[in-house]
Short mmCIF file of C-alpha atoms in Angstrom, two decimals:
data_model
loop_
_atom_site.label_atom_id
_atom_site.label_comp_id
_atom_site.label_asym_id
_atom_site.label_seq_id
_atom_site.Cartn_x
_atom_site.Cartn_y
_atom_site.Cartn_z
CA MET A 20 -20.60 -17.49 8.30
CA LYS A 21 -22.42 -16.32 5.16
CA ILE A 22 -20.67 -16.36 1.79
CA LEU A 23 -21.91 -14.89 -1.50
CA ILE A 24 -20.78 -16.82 -4.60
CA VAL A 25 -20.98 -14.93 -7.92
CA GLU A 26 -20.20 -17.37 -10.73
CA ASP A 27 -21.93 -17.71 -14.12
CA ASP A 28 -20.79 -21.30 -14.68
CA HIS A 29 -23.61 -23.18 -12.91
CA ARG A 30 -21.56 -26.36 -12.50
CA VAL A 31 -18.65 -24.54 -10.87
CA ALA A 32 -21.01 -22.50 -8.71
CA GLU A 33 -22.79 -25.61 -7.45
CA LEU A 34 -19.49 -27.37 -6.71
CA ILE A 35 -18.28 -24.41 -4.64
CA LYS A 36 -21.64 -24.13 -2.89
CA ARG A 37 -21.66 -27.83 -1.99
CA GLY A 38 -18.06 -27.78 -0.80
CA LEU A 39 -18.63 -24.76 1.43
CA GLU A 40 -21.88 -26.02 2.89
CA GLU A 41 -20.19 -29.31 3.79
CA GLN A 42 -17.84 -27.18 5.94
CA GLY A 43 -20.72 -25.42 7.67
CA PHE A 44 -20.87 -22.18 5.66
CA VAL A 45 -24.18 -20.65 4.59
CA THR A 46 -24.05 -19.77 0.89
CA THR A 47 -26.01 -17.66 -1.59
CA LEU A 48 -25.58 -17.97 -5.36
CA ALA A 49 -25.66 -15.30 -8.06
CA TYR A 50 -25.05 -16.09 -11.72
CA ASP A 51 -24.26 -12.59 -12.97
CA GLY A 52 -22.64 -9.43 -11.64
CA LEU A 53 -25.79 -7.34 -11.29
CA SER A 54 -27.51 -10.07 -9.28
CA GLY A 55 -24.44 -10.27 -7.06
CA LYS A 56 -24.52 -6.50 -6.56
CA LYS A 57 -28.22 -6.58 -5.67
CA LEU A 58 -27.83 -9.46 -3.21
CA SER A 59 -24.85 -7.80 -1.52
CA SER A 60 -26.96 -4.69 -0.86
CA GLN A 61 -29.91 -6.69 0.49
CA ASP A 62 -28.11 -8.98 2.92
CA TYR A 63 -24.98 -9.18 5.07
CA PHE A 64 -22.15 -11.44 3.95
CA ASP A 65 -18.90 -12.33 5.72
CA LEU A 66 -17.09 -12.96 2.43
CA VAL A 67 -17.65 -12.79 -1.33
CA ILE A 68 -16.26 -15.13 -3.99
CA THR A 69 -16.61 -13.77 -7.52
CA ASP A 70 -15.49 -14.74 -10.99
CA ILE A 71 -13.99 -11.95 -13.10
CA ILE A 72 -15.74 -12.67 -16.40
CA LEU A 73 -19.46 -12.33 -15.67
CA PRO A 74 -22.54 -11.31 -17.67
CA LYS A 75 -24.26 -7.94 -17.09
CA MET A 76 -21.50 -6.65 -14.75
CA ASP A 77 -17.98 -8.03 -14.65
CA GLY A 78 -16.23 -9.11 -11.48
CA LEU A 79 -13.85 -6.16 -11.46
CA ASP A 80 -16.66 -3.62 -11.41
CA LEU A 81 -18.53 -5.68 -8.85
CA CYS A 82 -15.42 -5.79 -6.68
CA LYS A 83 -15.02 -2.00 -6.90
CA TYR A 84 -18.64 -1.56 -5.87
CA LEU A 85 -18.29 -3.94 -2.93
CA ARG A 86 -15.12 -2.23 -1.80
CA GLN A 87 -16.79 1.19 -1.86
CA THR A 88 -19.83 0.03 0.09
CA ASN A 89 -17.96 -2.24 2.53
CA PRO A 90 -14.22 -1.51 2.73
CA ASP A 91 -13.50 -4.44 5.07
CA LEU A 92 -15.44 -7.15 3.22
CA PRO A 93 -13.10 -10.03 2.25
CA ILE A 94 -13.23 -10.71 -1.50
CA ILE A 95 -11.74 -13.65 -3.41
CA MET A 96 -11.54 -13.49 -7.20
CA LEU A 97 -11.72 -16.58 -9.37
CA THR A 98 -10.39 -16.52 -12.92
CA ALA A 99 -8.80 -18.57 -15.65
CA LEU A 100 -6.35 -15.69 -16.20
CA GLY A 101 -3.16 -15.86 -14.17
CA THR A 102 -0.64 -13.33 -15.55
CA THR A 103 0.91 -10.59 -13.41
CA ASP A 104 -1.15 -7.90 -15.16
CA ASP A 105 -4.37 -9.84 -14.52
CA LYS A 106 -3.54 -10.22 -10.85
CA VAL A 107 -2.62 -6.55 -10.49
CA GLU A 108 -5.92 -5.54 -12.11
CA GLY A 109 -7.83 -7.77 -9.72
CA PHE A 110 -6.01 -6.49 -6.65
CA ASP A 111 -6.41 -2.88 -7.80
CA ALA A 112 -10.15 -3.43 -8.03
CA GLY A 113 -10.07 -4.34 -4.33
CA ALA A 114 -9.75 -8.12 -4.21
CA ASP A 115 -8.04 -9.60 -1.16
CA ASP A 116 -7.05 -12.83 -2.85
CA TYR A 117 -6.88 -14.29 -6.34
CA LEU A 118 -7.37 -17.95 -7.24
CA VAL A 119 -6.68 -19.27 -10.74
CA LYS A 120 -8.92 -21.95 -12.19
CA PRO A 121 -8.82 -24.87 -11.99
CA PHE A 122 -8.23 -25.09 -8.24
CA GLU A 123 -8.78 -27.61 -5.48
CA MET A 124 -11.61 -27.01 -3.04
CA ARG A 125 -9.28 -27.42 -0.08
CA GLU A 126 -7.12 -24.55 -1.37
CA LEU A 127 -10.17 -22.29 -1.60
CA LEU A 128 -11.12 -23.27 1.95
CA VAL A 129 -7.65 -22.38 3.22
CA ARG A 130 -7.88 -18.95 1.56
CA ILE A 131 -11.37 -18.35 2.96
CA ARG A 132 -10.42 -19.26 6.53
CA ALA A 133 -7.28 -17.11 6.39
CA LEU A 134 -9.23 -14.07 5.19
CA LEU A 135 -12.00 -14.53 7.76
CA LYS A 136 -9.46 -14.95 10.55
CA ARG A 137 -7.56 -11.86 9.48
CA ASN A 138 -10.75 -9.83 9.18
CA GLN A 139 -11.82 -10.78 12.70
CA LYS A 140 -8.36 -9.89 14.00
CA ASN A 141 -8.34 -6.50 12.27
CA SER A 142 -11.81 -5.66 13.57
CA GLY A 143 -10.39 -5.90 17.07
CA ASN A 144 -7.79 -3.18 16.46
CA ILE A 145 -8.42 -0.40 18.99
CA SER A 146 -6.14 2.53 18.11
CA GLY A 147 -6.23 2.05 14.35
CA ILE A 148 -3.35 4.49 13.81
CA LEU A 149 0.04 3.56 12.35
CA ALA A 150 2.83 6.15 12.20
CA TYR A 151 6.41 6.12 10.96
CA ALA A 152 8.56 9.22 10.43
CA ASP A 153 6.19 11.74 8.77
CA LEU A 154 3.96 8.97 7.41
CA GLU A 155 0.60 8.28 9.08
CA MET A 156 -2.09 5.69 8.34
CA ASN A 157 -5.56 5.37 9.83
CA LEU A 158 -6.70 1.76 9.56
CA HIS A 159 -10.33 2.69 10.18
CA THR A 160 -10.85 5.68 7.88
CA LYS A 161 -8.29 4.34 5.35
CA ILE A 162 -6.66 7.79 5.18
CA VAL A 163 -2.90 7.95 4.55
CA LYS A 164 -0.88 11.13 4.96
CA ARG A 165 2.77 12.03 4.58
CA ASN A 166 3.86 15.37 6.00
CA GLN A 167 0.13 16.13 6.35
CA GLN A 168 -0.43 15.60 2.62
CA GLN A 169 -3.15 13.05 1.93
CA ILE A 170 -2.18 10.17 -0.37
CA ASN A 171 -4.71 8.07 -2.25
CA LEU A 172 -3.97 4.34 -2.33
CA THR A 173 -5.75 1.36 -3.84
CA PRO A 174 -6.94 -1.28 -1.34
CA LYS A 175 -3.97 -3.57 -2.07
CA GLU A 176 -1.45 -0.70 -1.91
CA PHE A 177 -2.98 0.23 1.44
CA LYS A 178 -2.63 -3.31 2.74
CA LEU A 179 0.99 -3.56 1.58
CA LEU A 180 1.93 -0.22 3.15
CA ALA A 181 0.20 -1.24 6.39
CA TYR A 182 2.37 -4.35 6.59
CA LEU A 183 5.52 -2.32 5.94
CA MET A 184 4.51 0.14 8.67
CA GLN A 185 3.76 -2.68 11.09
CA ASN A 186 7.28 -4.03 10.48
CA PRO A 187 9.54 -0.97 10.14
CA ASP A 188 13.34 -1.17 9.99
CA ARG A 189 13.16 -4.85 9.07
CA VAL A 190 13.88 -6.44 5.70
CA LEU A 191 10.76 -8.19 4.39
CA SER A 192 11.30 -10.87 1.76
CA ARG A 193 9.00 -11.29 -1.21
CA VAL A 194 7.96 -14.65 0.20
CA GLU A 195 6.93 -13.08 3.51
CA ILE A 196 5.06 -10.25 1.82
CA ALA A 197 3.21 -12.71 -0.42
CA ASP A 198 2.27 -14.80 2.61
CA LYS A 199 1.24 -11.97 4.95
CA VAL A 200 -0.27 -9.44 2.53
CA TRP A 201 -1.60 -11.63 -0.27
CA GLU A 202 -1.84 -14.80 1.83
CA THR A 203 -0.53 -16.84 -1.07
CA HIS A 204 2.68 -18.61 -1.99
CA PHE A 205 5.12 -16.44 -3.92
CA ASP A 206 5.40 -17.41 -7.56
CA THR A 207 8.95 -16.69 -8.70
CA GLY A 208 7.66 -16.49 -12.27
CA THR A 209 5.70 -13.30 -11.54
CA ASN A 210 6.75 -9.89 -10.26
CA PHE A 211 3.49 -8.54 -8.86
CA ILE A 212 5.09 -7.70 -5.50
CA ASP A 213 7.76 -5.57 -7.19
CA VAL A 214 5.01 -3.92 -9.23
CA TYR A 215 3.15 -2.90 -6.07
CA ILE A 216 6.32 -1.73 -4.33
CA ASN A 217 6.94 0.55 -7.31
CA TYR A 218 3.35 1.81 -7.11
CA LEU A 219 3.89 2.69 -3.46
CA ARG A 220 7.22 4.40 -4.12
CA LYS A 221 5.61 6.70 -6.68
CA LYS A 222 2.96 7.76 -4.18
CA ILE A 223 4.87 7.65 -0.88
CA ASP A 224 8.40 8.72 -1.85
CA ARG A 225 8.53 10.43 -5.24
CA ASN A 226 7.51 13.93 -4.08
CA PHE A 227 9.55 13.87 -0.88
CA ASP A 228 13.26 14.44 -0.24
CA HIS A 229 13.65 11.58 2.24
CA LYS A 230 12.83 8.15 0.87
CA LEU A 231 11.22 5.57 3.14
CA ILE A 232 10.85 2.44 0.98
CA HIS A 233 14.17 0.80 0.12
CA THR A 234 15.27 -2.35 -1.69
CA LYS A 235 17.82 -4.77 -0.26
CA SER A 236 19.22 -6.49 -3.32
CA GLY A 237 18.53 -10.22 -3.27
CA MET A 238 16.75 -9.94 0.08
CA GLY A 239 13.57 -7.87 -0.15
CA PHE A 240 12.27 -4.48 0.96
CA ILE A 241 12.53 -2.34 4.08
CA LEU A 242 10.77 0.73 5.47
CA LYS A 243 13.44 2.94 7.02
CA THR A 244 14.37 6.61 7.34
CA GLU A 245 17.99 6.51 6.28
CA SER A 246 19.13 5.79 2.72
#
C-alpha cells in the first residue's frame, strides 16, 4: 500500500513516515501543497495524508484537487484546528477523516486501516445504485437525483446520504453516524453531524412536499417517507 504524506513540518513528516513504514506501508513525502499535487498526478497512491496549513498550496485546495481527479481516493487531514467549523470545512473539501494534532501514531494507523478497508469494500459494489422513494443515488457516477432532478452534494454530504439510504426506516444515532460515516468517535462537544444533516435537508427536502430526513428527538435521525 502506497501512502502520500504532505506535511511541511519535517519532524512530523519523518515521524509519520517512519511509523507507517514500520507497519509495511510504502511512503512518499511532500513538504508543500504544490509538490503533493505534482506527486499525486505522477504516481498512484492508495491514501493521502495532508496537513491543512501548507506553503504554496493549502491542504484544502489540495484536497479539492485530489477529490476531482480521484473521487474514491481516501484522504486524511491533519491539523491543529479542531472546532466544528474547521472540521466542516475539511470535510466539505473532500476529506474522509480529520485528525487533530497532537495525535498518537496508533490512532492514525487505525484511521488508515479503516479507510483502506472501506475503500476496498466499496470498490466491490456491483450495482452501485441506491434508491428510496423518489430519491436515487449512483455510487459510481456520484449522481444524486430526487424526482429526476439532479442534486449536487459535497463528498461528505454524499457519504452521509449514502449511509442513510443504506439504512432506511431505521433511527441512526449520532454515535453510529460518526462511527460509520466519519469513522471517528462522536464528540458531544461538537455538532458537526447536525450541521451536515441540515445541509442535506436543504438540498434533499426543502424543495419537495414530502420530507424524507426526520429527527427523532434525543435519539438521532431517520430516512422515512411518512412524517
